[in-house]
Short mmCIF file of C-alpha atoms in Angstrom, two decimals:
data_model
loop_
_atom_site.label_atom_id
_atom_site.label_comp_id
_atom_site.label_asym_id
_atom_site.label_seq_id
_atom_site.Cartn_x
_atom_site.Cartn_y
_atom_site.Cartn_z
CA HIS A 1 -113.27 50.50 78.39
CA VAL A 2 -112.45 50.32 74.70
CA ILE A 3 -115.28 50.07 72.21
CA PRO A 4 -113.62 49.09 68.92
CA ASN A 5 -116.75 49.32 66.79
CA GLY A 6 -120.44 48.55 66.98
CA TYR A 7 -123.78 48.54 65.23
CA ASP A 8 -126.95 50.60 65.40
CA SER A 9 -129.73 48.44 66.86
CA VAL A 10 -132.31 50.62 65.10
CA ASP A 11 -131.11 49.15 61.79
CA PHE A 12 -132.24 45.65 62.77
CA LYS A 13 -135.89 44.60 62.68
CA THR A 14 -137.09 42.40 65.50
CA GLY A 15 -138.84 39.11 64.88
CA VAL A 16 -137.24 38.40 61.48
CA GLU A 17 -137.18 34.64 60.98
CA PRO A 18 -134.41 32.89 59.06
CA CYS A 19 -135.21 31.27 55.72
CA LYS A 20 -137.26 28.10 56.12
CA ASP A 21 -136.84 26.81 52.55
CA HIS A 22 -133.13 26.04 52.81
CA PHE A 23 -130.17 26.21 55.16
CA LEU A 24 -128.66 29.52 54.12
CA ILE A 25 -125.10 30.68 54.79
CA THR A 26 -124.52 34.33 53.98
CA TYR A 27 -121.36 36.38 53.59
CA VAL A 28 -121.81 40.14 53.26
CA GLY A 29 -119.06 42.43 52.01
CA THR A 30 -115.89 42.09 50.02
CA ILE A 31 -113.99 38.82 50.00
CA ALA A 32 -110.61 39.24 48.32
CA ASP A 33 -107.87 36.75 47.43
CA SER A 34 -106.11 37.37 50.75
CA TYR A 35 -109.08 36.00 52.70
CA ASN A 36 -108.17 32.40 51.82
CA PRO A 37 -111.61 30.79 52.41
CA GLU A 38 -110.78 27.42 50.79
CA ILE A 39 -111.28 25.50 54.05
CA PHE A 40 -114.84 26.74 54.26
CA PHE A 41 -115.76 25.51 50.78
CA SER A 42 -114.17 22.09 51.17
CA THR A 43 -115.84 21.64 54.56
CA PHE A 44 -119.21 22.84 53.29
CA LYS A 45 -118.93 20.33 50.44
CA LYS A 46 -118.41 17.50 52.96
CA VAL A 47 -121.43 18.62 55.01
CA LEU A 48 -123.49 18.90 51.83
CA ASP A 49 -122.48 15.39 50.74
CA LYS A 50 -123.42 13.98 54.15
CA ASN A 51 -126.84 15.68 54.02
CA PRO A 52 -128.08 15.20 50.46
CA ASN A 53 -131.72 15.72 51.45
CA VAL A 54 -131.14 19.05 53.19
CA PRO A 55 -131.52 22.05 50.86
CA MET A 56 -128.46 24.27 51.39
CA LYS A 57 -127.22 27.45 49.79
CA ILE A 58 -124.35 29.92 50.19
CA ARG A 59 -125.07 33.55 49.39
CA PHE A 60 -122.44 36.22 48.79
CA VAL A 61 -123.62 39.82 48.97
CA GLY A 62 -120.96 42.24 47.75
CA SER A 63 -117.72 41.60 45.86
CA ILE A 64 -115.94 38.29 45.55
CA SER A 65 -112.55 37.75 43.98
CA GLY A 66 -111.77 35.54 41.02
CA GLN A 67 -109.83 33.20 43.30
CA VAL A 68 -112.94 32.70 45.45
CA THR A 69 -115.01 32.01 42.34
CA GLN A 70 -112.41 29.41 41.28
CA CYS A 71 -112.61 27.82 44.72
CA ILE A 72 -116.39 27.56 44.39
CA GLU A 73 -115.99 25.86 41.01
CA ALA A 74 -113.17 23.58 42.21
CA ASN A 75 -115.46 22.25 44.96
CA ASP A 76 -118.33 21.77 42.49
CA LEU A 77 -120.53 24.22 44.39
CA LYS A 78 -121.57 26.58 41.61
CA GLU A 79 -125.22 25.42 41.78
CA LYS A 80 -125.26 25.97 45.56
CA VAL A 81 -123.91 29.54 45.46
CA GLU A 82 -125.84 32.74 44.83
CA ILE A 83 -123.77 35.84 44.12
CA ILE A 84 -125.46 39.18 44.65
CA GLY A 85 -123.61 42.39 43.97
CA HIS A 86 -123.52 45.48 46.14
CA VAL A 87 -126.79 46.40 47.82
CA SER A 88 -127.98 49.12 50.17
CA HIS A 89 -127.11 48.84 53.86
CA GLU A 90 -130.77 48.16 54.64
CA GLN A 91 -130.90 45.31 52.11
CA ALA A 92 -127.61 43.87 53.40
CA ILE A 93 -129.06 43.71 56.90
CA GLN A 94 -132.16 41.99 55.59
CA TYR A 95 -129.98 39.36 53.86
CA MET A 96 -128.12 38.83 57.15
CA GLN A 97 -131.32 38.38 59.13
CA GLU A 98 -132.78 35.93 56.59
CA SER A 99 -129.76 33.66 57.01
CA SER A 100 -129.36 30.46 58.99
CA ILE A 101 -125.75 31.35 59.76
CA LEU A 102 -123.35 34.12 58.79
CA LEU A 103 -119.86 33.52 57.42
CA LEU A 104 -117.04 35.72 58.68
CA VAL A 105 -113.61 35.33 57.08
CA ILE A 106 -110.64 37.23 58.45
CA PRO A 107 -107.97 37.92 55.80
CA ASP A 108 -105.01 35.52 55.96
CA VAL A 109 -102.34 38.21 56.44
CA LYS A 110 -99.65 39.15 58.93
CA ASN A 111 -101.09 40.50 62.21
CA ASP A 112 -104.51 39.03 61.41
CA LYS A 113 -105.16 38.46 65.12
CA GLY A 114 -105.89 42.16 65.53
CA ILE A 115 -108.34 42.49 62.63
CA LEU A 116 -111.82 43.56 63.67
CA THR A 117 -114.17 44.23 60.80
CA GLY A 118 -117.29 46.34 61.03
CA LYS A 119 -119.01 43.31 59.53
CA LEU A 120 -118.44 41.36 62.78
CA PHE A 121 -120.54 43.82 64.76
CA GLU A 122 -123.27 44.00 62.13
CA TYR A 123 -123.38 40.20 62.15
CA ILE A 124 -123.78 40.25 65.94
CA GLY A 125 -126.63 42.74 65.49
CA ALA A 126 -128.34 40.35 63.04
CA ARG A 127 -128.51 37.75 65.82
CA ARG A 128 -127.57 34.77 63.68
CA PRO A 129 -124.84 32.26 64.55
CA ILE A 130 -121.49 33.29 63.10
CA LEU A 131 -119.02 30.84 61.60
CA GLY A 132 -115.64 32.54 61.66
CA ILE A 133 -112.58 31.46 59.69
CA GLY A 134 -109.39 33.10 60.91
CA PRO A 135 -107.17 33.19 63.98
CA SER A 136 -108.92 31.36 66.83
CA THR A 137 -106.93 33.40 69.34
CA GLY A 138 -107.50 36.78 67.72
CA ASP A 139 -109.60 39.76 68.74
CA ALA A 140 -112.57 38.73 66.58
CA ALA A 141 -112.56 35.24 68.15
CA GLN A 142 -112.57 36.78 71.61
CA ILE A 143 -115.55 39.00 70.79
CA LEU A 144 -117.49 36.08 69.28
CA ALA A 145 -116.86 34.06 72.46
CA GLU A 146 -117.71 36.93 74.82
CA CYS A 147 -120.98 37.61 72.98
CA ASN A 148 -121.78 33.91 72.54
CA ALA A 149 -122.39 34.85 68.91
CA GLY A 150 -120.55 32.06 67.13
CA LYS A 151 -117.14 30.46 66.83
CA MET A 152 -113.86 31.32 65.14
CA PHE A 153 -111.82 28.48 63.67
CA ASP A 154 -108.24 28.40 62.44
CA ARG A 155 -107.89 27.43 58.80
CA GLN A 156 -106.39 24.08 59.87
CA GLN A 157 -109.41 23.06 61.96
CA GLU A 158 -111.28 21.31 59.17
CA LYS A 159 -112.84 18.60 61.35
CA GLU A 160 -113.99 21.14 63.97
CA ILE A 161 -115.52 23.38 61.29
CA GLU A 162 -117.32 20.37 59.83
CA MET A 163 -118.71 19.39 63.24
CA TRP A 164 -119.87 22.97 63.93
CA LEU A 165 -121.57 23.17 60.52
CA MET A 166 -123.20 19.74 60.97
CA ASP A 167 -124.59 20.89 64.31
CA ALA A 168 -125.95 24.09 62.73
CA VAL A 169 -127.60 22.08 59.93
CA ASN A 170 -129.13 19.69 62.48
CA ARG A 171 -130.55 22.61 64.51
CA TRP A 172 -132.01 24.11 61.33
CA GLN A 173 -133.64 20.78 60.44
CA GLN A 174 -135.18 20.50 63.91
CA ASN A 175 -136.66 23.98 63.61
CA PHE A 176 -137.84 23.94 59.99
CA SER A 177 -138.39 20.34 58.86
#
């Protein structure tokens, strides 16, 4: 057996409920230009427009690149995005556990199918659904599927991402409306 990474279950509190005030998507860590998350923002904008009465927010905890900031502005999402700088590991885990879903973006680089971030395992430990953007046939996608922890989508799967997000929003509404 190969164990590529993991998380310490002691770090995660049990019984933490996700935010009830708004549907909250959280990304924790660094998101650089090479991550190419444009498909997420354009899809989120469509879901937002189709659900004008559902309070939604995207939260970035860590560092985001200027290109990502431009993408947020280009999709007219500045009012829906909260950017928090670096925080302690304990606080990062709390942000994860408060979320409705967690956003995982695999960098758009050569050999991206083999990229496994430590963030993936921490996200699994937070026990929130994971929306992955990256190679749908890569190692991270396989782990998400094996753990039934979320779904990885290729950057060209805009309609599928939108459907997955719509379903997540609908589940949130059923639980907290």
